[in-house]
PDB file of C-alpha atoms in Angstrom:
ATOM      1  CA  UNK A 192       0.000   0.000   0.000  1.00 52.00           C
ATOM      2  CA  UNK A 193       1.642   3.330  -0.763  1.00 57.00           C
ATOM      3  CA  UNK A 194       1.433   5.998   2.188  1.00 61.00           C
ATOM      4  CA  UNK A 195       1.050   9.214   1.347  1.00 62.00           C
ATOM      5  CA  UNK A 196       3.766  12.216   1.549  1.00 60.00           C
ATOM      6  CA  UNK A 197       4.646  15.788   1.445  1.00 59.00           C
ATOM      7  CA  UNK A 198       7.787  17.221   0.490  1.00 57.00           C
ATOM      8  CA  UNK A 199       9.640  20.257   1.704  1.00 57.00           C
ATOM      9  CA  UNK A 200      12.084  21.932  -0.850  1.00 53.00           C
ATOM     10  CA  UNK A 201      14.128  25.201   0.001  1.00 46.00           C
ATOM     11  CA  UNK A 202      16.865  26.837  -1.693  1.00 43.00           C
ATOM     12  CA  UNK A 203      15.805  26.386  -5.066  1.00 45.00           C
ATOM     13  CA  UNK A 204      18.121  27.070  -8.338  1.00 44.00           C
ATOM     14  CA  UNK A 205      19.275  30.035  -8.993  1.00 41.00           C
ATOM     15  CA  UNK A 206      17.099  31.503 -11.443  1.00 47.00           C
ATOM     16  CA  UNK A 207      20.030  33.403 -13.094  1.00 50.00           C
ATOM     17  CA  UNK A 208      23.028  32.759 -12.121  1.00 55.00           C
ATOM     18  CA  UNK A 209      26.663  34.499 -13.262  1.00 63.00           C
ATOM     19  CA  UNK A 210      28.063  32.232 -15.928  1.00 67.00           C
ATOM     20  CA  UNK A 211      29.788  29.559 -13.773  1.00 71.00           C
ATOM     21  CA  UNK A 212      27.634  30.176 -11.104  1.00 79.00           C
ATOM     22  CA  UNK A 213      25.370  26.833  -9.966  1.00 85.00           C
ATOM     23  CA  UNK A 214      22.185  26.265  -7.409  1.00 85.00           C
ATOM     24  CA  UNK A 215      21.138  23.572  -5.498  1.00 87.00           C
ATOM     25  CA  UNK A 216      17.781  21.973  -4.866  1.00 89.00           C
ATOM     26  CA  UNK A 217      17.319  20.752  -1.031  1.00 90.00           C
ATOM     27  CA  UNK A 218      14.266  19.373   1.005  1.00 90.00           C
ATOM     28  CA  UNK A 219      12.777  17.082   3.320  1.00 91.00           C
ATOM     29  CA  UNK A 220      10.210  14.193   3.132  1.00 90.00           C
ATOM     30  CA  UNK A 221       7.869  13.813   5.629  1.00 90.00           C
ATOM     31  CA  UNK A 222       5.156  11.272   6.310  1.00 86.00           C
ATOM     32  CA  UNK A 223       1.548  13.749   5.317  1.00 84.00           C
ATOM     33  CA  UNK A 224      -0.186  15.113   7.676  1.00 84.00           C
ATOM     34  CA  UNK A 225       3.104  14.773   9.905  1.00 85.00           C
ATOM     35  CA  UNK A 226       6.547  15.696  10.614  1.00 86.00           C
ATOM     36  CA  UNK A 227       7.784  12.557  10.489  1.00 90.00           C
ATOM     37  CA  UNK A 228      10.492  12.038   7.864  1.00 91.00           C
ATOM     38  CA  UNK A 229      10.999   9.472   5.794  1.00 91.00           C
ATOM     39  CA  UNK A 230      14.027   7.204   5.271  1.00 95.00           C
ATOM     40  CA  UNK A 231      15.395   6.179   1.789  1.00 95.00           C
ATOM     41  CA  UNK A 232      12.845   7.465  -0.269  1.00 93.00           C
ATOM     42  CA  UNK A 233      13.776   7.549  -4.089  1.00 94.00           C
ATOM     43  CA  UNK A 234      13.713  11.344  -5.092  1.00 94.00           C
ATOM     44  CA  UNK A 235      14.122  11.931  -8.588  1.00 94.00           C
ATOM     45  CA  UNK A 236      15.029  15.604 -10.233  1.00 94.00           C
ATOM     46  CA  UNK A 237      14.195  16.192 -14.009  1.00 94.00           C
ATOM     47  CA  UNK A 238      15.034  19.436 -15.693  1.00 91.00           C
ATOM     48  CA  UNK A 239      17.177  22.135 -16.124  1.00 85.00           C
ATOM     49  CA  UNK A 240      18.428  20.672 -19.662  1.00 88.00           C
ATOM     50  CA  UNK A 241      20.002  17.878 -17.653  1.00 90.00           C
ATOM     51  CA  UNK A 242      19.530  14.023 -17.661  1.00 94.00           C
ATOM     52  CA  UNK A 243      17.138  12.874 -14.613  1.00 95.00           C
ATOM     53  CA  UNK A 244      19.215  12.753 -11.895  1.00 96.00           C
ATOM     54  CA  UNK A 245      18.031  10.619  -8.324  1.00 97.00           C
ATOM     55  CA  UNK A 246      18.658  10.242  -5.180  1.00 96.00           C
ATOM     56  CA  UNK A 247      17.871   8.252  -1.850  1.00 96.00           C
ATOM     57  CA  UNK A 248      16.627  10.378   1.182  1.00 94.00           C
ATOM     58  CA  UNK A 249      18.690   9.985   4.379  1.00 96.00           C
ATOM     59  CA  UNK A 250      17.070   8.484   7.827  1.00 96.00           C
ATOM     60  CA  UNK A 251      15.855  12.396   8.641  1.00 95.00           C
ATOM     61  CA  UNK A 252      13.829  12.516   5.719  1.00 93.00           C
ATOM     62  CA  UNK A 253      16.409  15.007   3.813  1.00 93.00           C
ATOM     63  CA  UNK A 254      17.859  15.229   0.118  1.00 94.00           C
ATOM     64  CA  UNK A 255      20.101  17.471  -1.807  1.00 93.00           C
ATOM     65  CA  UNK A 256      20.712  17.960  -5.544  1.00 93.00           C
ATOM     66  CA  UNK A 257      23.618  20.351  -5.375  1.00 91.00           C
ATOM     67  CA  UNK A 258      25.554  22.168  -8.982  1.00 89.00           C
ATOM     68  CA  UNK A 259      22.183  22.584 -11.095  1.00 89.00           C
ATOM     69  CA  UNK A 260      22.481  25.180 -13.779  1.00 87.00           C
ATOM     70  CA  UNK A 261      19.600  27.841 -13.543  1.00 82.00           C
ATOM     71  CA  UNK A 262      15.859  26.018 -15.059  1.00 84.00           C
ATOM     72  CA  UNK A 263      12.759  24.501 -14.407  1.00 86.00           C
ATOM     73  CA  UNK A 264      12.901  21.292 -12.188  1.00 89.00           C
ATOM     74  CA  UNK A 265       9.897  18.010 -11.533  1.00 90.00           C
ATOM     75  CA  UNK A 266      10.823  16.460  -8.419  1.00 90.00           C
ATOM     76  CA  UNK A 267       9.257  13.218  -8.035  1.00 90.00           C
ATOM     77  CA  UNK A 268       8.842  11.007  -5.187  1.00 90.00           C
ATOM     78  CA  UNK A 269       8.080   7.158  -4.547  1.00 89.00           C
TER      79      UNK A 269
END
């Protein structure tokens, strides 16, 4: 059964950045209607003119996409 979530993202990209300059994309998942993270969740970035890129949240919920150049972004979450 899949539980539901909610995911917390600050520090977004840069929306335009000096050339050579880079942002980051940073959050936490919690549990919803909680604040109860959650532990090796697959979060997957698309955008920015990149190739997908994923990760796997750490056991306080938190994940971190760092050197993105400035664009759109789709987080996903499963």
């Amino acid at each position: 059964m899949l539980k539901p979530f909610l995911i917390l993202v600050s520090a977004i990209a840069l929306q335009a950045p000096l050339p050579g300059q880079t942002g980051s994309v940073q959050g936490v998942v919690v549990r919803a209607g909680s604040s109860e993270p959650i532990a090796k969740a697959s979060v997957e970035l698309q955008g920015g003119g990149m190739e997908a890129q994923t990760t796997t949240t750490e056991s306080d919920g938190r994940f971190f996409f760092p050197n993105l150049p400035a664009g759109s972004y789709q987080l996903t979450v499963w």
